[in-house]
Tab-separated table of C-alpha atoms in Angstrom:
chain	number	residue	atom	x	y	z
W	1	MET	CA	33.022	-37.376	31.559
W	2	ARG	CA	33.711	-36.610	27.909
W	3	HIS	CA	35.326	-33.735	26.025
W	4	PHE	CA	34.546	-32.510	22.502
W	5	LEU	CA	37.789	-31.132	21.095
W	6	THR	CA	37.463	-32.620	17.595
W	7	LEU	CA	34.867	-34.742	15.798
W	8	MET	CA	37.116	-37.730	16.457
W	9	ASP	CA	36.291	-37.592	20.193
W	10	PHE	CA	32.888	-39.143	19.452
W	11	SER	CA	32.032	-42.309	17.576
W	12	ALA	CA	30.203	-42.058	14.256
W	13	ASP	CA	27.044	-43.365	15.947
W	14	GLU	CA	27.302	-40.734	18.676
W	15	LEU	CA	27.756	-37.946	16.140
W	16	ASN	CA	24.733	-39.117	14.194
W	17	TRP	CA	22.729	-39.207	17.431
W	18	VAL	CA	23.713	-35.596	18.125
W	19	ILE	CA	22.619	-34.569	14.609
W	20	GLU	CA	19.255	-36.305	14.905
W	21	ARG	CA	18.751	-34.894	18.378
W	22	ALA	CA	19.574	-31.392	17.111
W	23	ILE	CA	16.817	-31.708	14.520
W	24	GLU	CA	14.380	-32.822	17.239
W	25	LEU	CA	15.361	-29.958	19.551
W	26	LYS	CA	14.917	-27.500	16.695
W	27	GLN	CA	11.412	-28.804	16.020
W	28	MET	CA	10.567	-28.582	19.736
W	29	HIS	CA	11.818	-24.991	19.820
W	30	LYS	CA	9.752	-24.061	16.760
W	31	ARG	CA	6.652	-25.511	18.462
W	32	GLY	CA	7.344	-23.490	21.586
W	33	ASP	CA	7.904	-26.541	23.793
W	34	ILE	CA	9.578	-25.881	27.130
W	35	TYR	CA	12.399	-28.378	27.688
W	36	GLU	CA	14.889	-27.618	30.449
W	37	PRO	CA	17.139	-30.608	31.218
W	38	LEU	CA	20.019	-28.280	32.142
W	39	ARG	CA	18.216	-26.352	34.884
W	40	ASN	CA	20.777	-25.168	37.457
W	41	ARG	CA	23.673	-26.093	35.149
W	42	VAL	CA	26.268	-23.474	34.250
W	43	LEU	CA	28.387	-23.118	31.100
W	44	GLY	CA	31.647	-21.183	31.356
W	45	MET	CA	32.457	-19.554	27.993
W	46	VAL	CA	36.122	-18.634	27.582
W	47	PHE	CA	36.721	-16.364	24.576
W	48	GLU	CA	40.212	-15.455	23.397
W	49	LYS	CA	38.836	-14.927	19.861
W	50	ALA	CA	35.868	-12.687	19.142
W	51	SER	CA	32.624	-14.179	17.886
W	52	THR	CA	28.997	-13.484	17.002
W	53	ARG	CA	27.467	-16.865	16.197
W	54	THR	CA	29.431	-18.837	18.779
W	55	ARG	CA	28.590	-16.620	21.738
W	56	VAL	CA	24.939	-16.085	20.868
W	57	SER	CA	24.276	-19.735	20.013
W	58	PHE	CA	25.859	-21.147	23.187
W	59	GLU	CA	24.375	-18.512	25.468
W	60	ALA	CA	20.891	-18.767	23.950
W	61	GLY	CA	21.165	-22.557	23.893
W	62	MET	CA	21.914	-22.785	27.608
W	63	ALA	CA	19.029	-20.416	28.367
W	64	GLN	CA	16.614	-22.476	26.257
W	65	LEU	CA	17.709	-25.667	28.056
W	66	GLY	CA	17.125	-24.027	31.436
W	67	GLY	CA	20.755	-23.336	32.296
W	68	HIS	CA	22.990	-20.296	32.486
W	69	ALA	CA	26.125	-19.165	30.638
W	70	ILE	CA	28.963	-16.947	31.855
W	71	PHE	CA	30.975	-14.996	29.263
W	72	LEU	CA	34.700	-14.719	30.075
W	73	SER	CA	37.084	-12.680	27.928
W	74	PRO	CA	40.857	-12.439	28.580
W	75	ARG	CA	40.358	-9.181	30.451
W	76	ASP	CA	37.722	-10.855	32.661
W	77	THR	CA	39.932	-13.719	33.860
W	78	GLN	CA	43.363	-14.389	35.270
W	79	LEU	CA	44.191	-16.204	32.019
W	80	GLY	CA	44.668	-12.768	30.533
W	81	ARG	CA	47.156	-11.933	33.284
W	82	GLY	CA	49.302	-15.008	32.889
W	83	GLU	CA	47.669	-17.606	35.143
W	84	PRO	CA	48.730	-21.061	33.912
W	85	ILE	CA	46.071	-22.787	31.805
W	86	GLU	CA	46.252	-25.818	34.059
W	87	ASP	CA	45.433	-23.727	37.145
W	88	SER	CA	42.536	-21.969	35.433
W	89	ALA	CA	41.139	-25.334	34.386
W	90	ARG	CA	41.296	-26.673	37.924
W	91	VAL	CA	39.503	-23.625	39.328
W	92	LEU	CA	36.844	-23.052	36.652
W	93	SER	CA	35.876	-26.714	36.483
W	94	ARG	CA	35.075	-26.686	40.217
W	95	MET	CA	32.573	-23.858	39.691
W	96	VAL	CA	30.805	-24.659	36.413
W	97	ASP	CA	29.369	-27.798	34.833
W	98	VAL	CA	30.875	-27.472	31.344
W	99	VAL	CA	33.439	-25.188	29.697
W	100	MET	CA	33.428	-23.874	26.133
W	101	ILE	CA	36.685	-22.376	24.808
W	102	ARG	CA	37.295	-20.329	21.660
W	103	THR	CA	41.017	-19.737	21.307
W	104	PHE	CA	44.043	-19.762	19.016
W	105	LYS	CA	46.394	-22.668	19.732
W	106	HIS	CA	44.797	-26.099	19.873
W	107	ASP	CA	47.380	-27.080	22.455
W	108	MET	CA	45.785	-24.624	24.872
W	109	ILE	CA	42.425	-26.386	24.857
W	110	GLU	CA	44.044	-29.808	25.116
W	111	ARG	CA	45.970	-28.691	28.204
W	112	PHE	CA	42.835	-27.170	29.698
W	113	ALA	CA	40.833	-30.373	29.108
W	114	ALA	CA	43.575	-32.518	30.643
W	115	HIS	CA	43.155	-30.659	33.941
W	116	SER	CA	39.392	-30.063	33.863
W	117	ALA	CA	36.937	-31.941	36.048
W	118	VAL	CA	34.050	-31.161	33.657
W	119	PRO	CA	33.481	-31.548	29.899
W	120	VAL	CA	35.360	-29.117	27.648
W	121	ILE	CA	34.018	-28.059	24.235
W	122	ASN	CA	36.179	-26.712	21.427
W	123	ALA	CA	34.300	-23.701	20.084
W	124	LEU	CA	37.178	-23.015	17.662
W	125	THR	CA	40.946	-23.262	17.606
W	126	ASP	CA	43.440	-22.571	14.827
W	127	ASP	CA	43.346	-26.304	14.012
W	128	TYR	CA	39.693	-27.365	14.311
W	129	HIS	CA	36.105	-26.083	14.428
W	130	PRO	CA	34.013	-29.167	15.284
W	131	CYS	CA	30.895	-27.329	16.514
W	132	GLN	CA	30.507	-25.725	13.098
W	133	LEU	CA	30.654	-29.147	11.450
W	134	LEU	CA	27.825	-30.411	13.648
W	135	ALA	CA	25.694	-27.555	12.329
W	136	ASP	CA	26.836	-28.197	8.752
W	137	MET	CA	25.970	-31.897	8.927
W	138	GLN	CA	22.583	-31.109	10.476
W	139	THR	CA	21.838	-28.580	7.736
W	140	PHE	CA	22.727	-30.954	4.920
W	141	ARG	CA	20.575	-33.680	6.464
W	142	GLU	CA	17.607	-31.319	6.732
W	143	HIS	CA	17.901	-30.251	3.081
W	144	ARG	CA	19.211	-33.340	1.287
W	145	GLY	CA	19.094	-36.321	3.661
W	146	SER	CA	22.069	-38.484	4.590
W	147	ILE	CA	25.483	-37.219	3.512
W	148	LYS	CA	26.918	-40.746	3.471
W	149	GLY	CA	28.418	-41.529	0.067
W	150	LYS	CA	27.973	-37.975	-1.195
W	151	THR	CA	30.696	-35.743	-2.677
W	152	VAL	CA	31.689	-32.667	-0.688
W	153	VAL	CA	34.061	-29.989	-1.956
W	154	TRP	CA	36.078	-27.618	0.191
W	155	ILE	CA	37.417	-24.624	-1.733
W	156	GLY	CA	40.092	-22.335	-0.336
W	157	ASP	CA	42.404	-22.384	2.651
W	158	GLY	CA	43.369	-25.674	4.294
W	159	ASN	CA	42.423	-24.168	7.654
W	160	ASN	CA	40.601	-25.268	10.807
W	161	MET	CA	37.314	-25.635	8.933
W	162	CYS	CA	39.002	-27.714	6.252
W	163	HIS	CA	40.567	-29.926	8.943
W	164	SER	CA	37.178	-30.482	10.543
W	165	TYR	CA	35.699	-31.347	7.134
W	166	ILE	CA	38.430	-33.983	6.813
W	167	ASN	CA	37.389	-35.423	10.177
W	168	ALA	CA	33.763	-35.283	9.072
W	169	ALA	CA	34.566	-37.228	5.900
W	170	MET	CA	35.938	-40.020	8.073
W	171	GLN	CA	33.084	-39.944	10.590
W	172	PHE	CA	30.121	-39.405	8.244
W	173	ASP	CA	31.559	-41.461	5.358
W	174	PHE	CA	31.572	-39.049	2.424
W	175	GLN	CA	34.123	-38.190	-0.249
W	176	LEU	CA	35.901	-34.870	0.262
W	177	ARG	CA	37.694	-32.970	-2.479
W	178	ILE	CA	39.874	-30.065	-1.376
W	179	ALA	CA	40.838	-27.363	-3.883
W	180	SER	CA	43.553	-25.105	-2.449
W	181	PRO	CA	46.362	-23.031	-3.934
W	182	GLU	CA	49.903	-24.306	-3.549
W	183	GLY	CA	51.245	-23.671	-0.070
W	184	PHE	CA	47.801	-23.488	1.547
W	185	GLU	CA	46.932	-27.185	1.736
W	186	PRO	CA	45.603	-28.825	4.919
W	187	ASP	CA	47.815	-30.729	7.367
W	188	PRO	CA	49.419	-33.608	5.383
W	189	ALA	CA	49.243	-35.962	8.378
W	190	LEU	CA	45.484	-35.434	8.643
W	191	VAL	CA	45.034	-35.963	4.903
W	192	ALA	CA	47.039	-39.200	5.129
W	193	GLU	CA	44.912	-40.379	8.058
W	194	ALA	CA	41.756	-39.893	5.997
W	195	GLY	CA	43.126	-42.102	3.204
W	196	ASN	CA	40.979	-42.443	0.096
W	197	ARG	CA	38.174	-40.316	1.525
W	198	VAL	CA	40.116	-37.129	0.709
W	199	THR	CA	41.441	-35.907	-2.645
W	200	LEU	CA	43.604	-32.801	-3.082
W	201	LEU	CA	43.166	-30.744	-6.239
W	202	ARG	CA	44.265	-27.361	-7.572
W	203	ASP	CA	41.436	-26.550	-9.991
W	204	PRO	CA	38.117	-25.645	-8.301
W	205	GLN	CA	36.200	-26.211	-11.539
W	206	GLU	CA	37.471	-29.778	-11.686
W	207	ALA	CA	36.786	-30.266	-7.982
W	208	VAL	CA	33.092	-29.307	-8.104
W	209	LYS	CA	32.059	-31.717	-10.874
W	210	GLY	CA	29.233	-33.844	-9.461
W	211	ALA	CA	29.500	-32.212	-6.017
W	212	HIS	CA	26.522	-32.332	-3.653
W	213	LEU	CA	27.893	-29.800	-1.157
W	214	ILE	CA	30.375	-26.966	-1.703
W	215	ALA	CA	31.798	-25.072	1.258
W	216	THR	CA	34.334	-22.331	1.758
W	217	ASP	CA	35.628	-19.844	4.337
W	218	VAL	CA	37.326	-16.455	4.424
W	219	TRP	CA	40.783	-16.253	2.899
W	220	ALA	CA	42.359	-14.590	5.952
W	221	SER	CA	41.165	-15.793	9.351
W	222	MET	CA	41.520	-13.999	12.677
W	223	GLY	CA	45.209	-13.573	13.411
W	224	GLN	CA	46.106	-13.523	9.689
W	225	GLU	CA	45.092	-9.939	8.937
W	226	SER	CA	48.677	-8.944	8.083
W	227	GLU	CA	48.697	-11.607	5.333
W	228	ARG	CA	45.417	-10.482	3.795
W	229	GLU	CA	46.680	-8.835	0.608
W	230	GLU	CA	49.096	-11.666	-0.127
W	231	ARG	CA	46.364	-14.227	0.471
W	232	ILE	CA	43.940	-12.423	-1.829
W	233	ARG	CA	46.515	-12.679	-4.615
W	234	HIS	CA	46.834	-16.456	-4.149
W	235	PHE	CA	43.151	-17.186	-3.572
W	236	ARG	CA	41.496	-14.998	-6.207
W	237	PRO	CA	40.976	-17.959	-8.607
W	238	TYR	CA	39.196	-19.804	-5.774
W	239	GLN	CA	36.174	-17.541	-5.437
W	240	VAL	CA	32.875	-19.458	-5.269
W	241	SER	CA	30.095	-18.080	-7.475
W	242	PRO	CA	26.734	-19.220	-8.886
W	243	ALA	CA	28.569	-20.074	-12.130
W	244	LEU	CA	30.831	-22.461	-10.210
W	245	LEU	CA	27.821	-24.084	-8.554
W	246	ASP	CA	26.329	-24.590	-12.018
W	247	MET	CA	29.183	-27.037	-12.730
W	248	ALA	CA	28.237	-29.240	-9.767
W	249	ASP	CA	25.357	-31.681	-9.243
W	250	LYS	CA	21.941	-30.190	-9.987
W	251	GLU	CA	21.000	-30.650	-6.301
W	252	VAL	CA	24.156	-28.979	-4.965
W	253	VAL	CA	23.976	-26.744	-1.888
W	254	PHE	CA	26.469	-24.158	-0.690
W	255	MET	CA	27.631	-23.469	2.867
W	256	HIS	CA	29.786	-20.838	4.528
W	257	CYS	CA	30.515	-20.709	8.267
W	258	LEU	CA	30.303	-16.885	8.181
W	259	PRO	CA	31.089	-14.054	8.373
W	260	ALA	CA	31.564	-13.872	4.609
W	261	HIS	CA	33.566	-11.317	2.653
W	262	ARG	CA	31.402	-10.711	-0.404
W	263	GLY	CA	33.547	-10.121	-3.457
W	264	GLU	CA	36.399	-12.228	-2.057
W	265	GLU	CA	35.851	-15.922	-1.244
W	266	VAL	CA	32.252	-15.594	-2.455
W	267	SER	CA	30.862	-13.487	-5.286
W	268	HIS	CA	28.611	-10.584	-4.321
W	269	ASP	CA	25.471	-12.512	-5.318
W	270	LEU	CA	26.206	-16.021	-4.025
W	271	LEU	CA	24.703	-15.686	-0.550
W	272	ASP	CA	21.406	-14.699	-2.215
W	273	ASP	CA	21.428	-17.744	-4.510
W	274	PRO	CA	18.642	-20.258	-3.641
W	275	ARG	CA	21.282	-22.996	-3.426
W	276	CYS	CA	22.973	-21.165	-0.551
W	277	ILE	CA	21.854	-22.555	2.813
W	278	ALA	CA	24.325	-20.608	4.952
W	279	TRP	CA	21.556	-18.894	6.938
W	280	ASP	CA	20.032	-22.226	7.989
W	281	GLU	CA	23.574	-23.396	8.717
W	282	ALA	CA	24.127	-20.420	11.034
W	283	GLU	CA	20.800	-20.994	12.818
W	284	ASN	CA	21.680	-24.641	13.356
W	285	ARG	CA	24.707	-23.717	15.442
W	286	LEU	CA	22.131	-23.103	18.197
W	287	HIS	CA	20.397	-26.458	17.966
W	288	ALA	CA	23.446	-28.623	17.249
W	289	GLN	CA	25.187	-27.201	20.306
W	290	LYS	CA	22.094	-27.732	22.448
W	291	ALA	CA	22.190	-31.396	21.440
W	292	LEU	CA	25.916	-31.501	22.201
W	293	LEU	CA	25.425	-29.951	25.655
W	294	GLU	CA	22.609	-32.374	26.422
W	295	PHE	CA	24.784	-35.304	25.327
W	296	LEU	CA	27.736	-34.222	27.470
W	297	LEU	CA	25.769	-33.317	30.594
W	298	CYS	CA	22.879	-35.791	30.614
W	299	GLN	CA	24.580	-39.087	29.744
W	300	GLU	CA	23.848	-40.579	33.136
W	301	ASP	CA	20.327	-39.151	33.457
């Protein structure tokens, strides 16, 4: 029984298997093949943070694999009324086959996993967003081939997405440059762990030179709404635009985990630029997570 709380929970070979399998499952889906290895399996989806892509991709993915998903918000469970996380984990994991959690504190999902009898998937915490990185790595591979040895640039907040890109640099063996304003850098311990795979910079124009992939995220994530105006002031020089992409490698692609705030972290026209592959990236959440679910639930089959 395995959990997927960060990319570091799998080996590099396992992650690459998941990516290749996601591409296969996507092709099967496009052909209309019926493939239902998760028939009679149930996914419990615990949401403390709202979502569009996460809910739809996991729920549709379970349906396509023959299983079923149950959506649980705080008002639908005793978690929202103060039941200890450990007790909820013990109960839910006796009724479902796998649990997906989208929450705030990473400690919450770690505590849940420690007391769960079934695999637990991190669908986003304040510290990490590993499912999104599976989709990102799949999308790059589909468009440009292996990301090994390539240069990736993260522009903006040193947030959960940035942390997962740091993990991805270690697992998929690419160079990561991070351009963030002072005071918004990623976790120093995580940067130190990544060693020479990660470089911190201030100037986004310097960071994107020779880049093969540029990625960003909103400047104020869920739970940071009160900081929005202050963050805009700090992050304004870090907007990604077609002109910034022009300074990168001629084959550069751009990704955004969405939703995007046009006119803030991205210019109004960037998502319509042919180098933007954010829509394929969003679609691939479905197929990458199907491969992940198959990996976690069918290892002994």
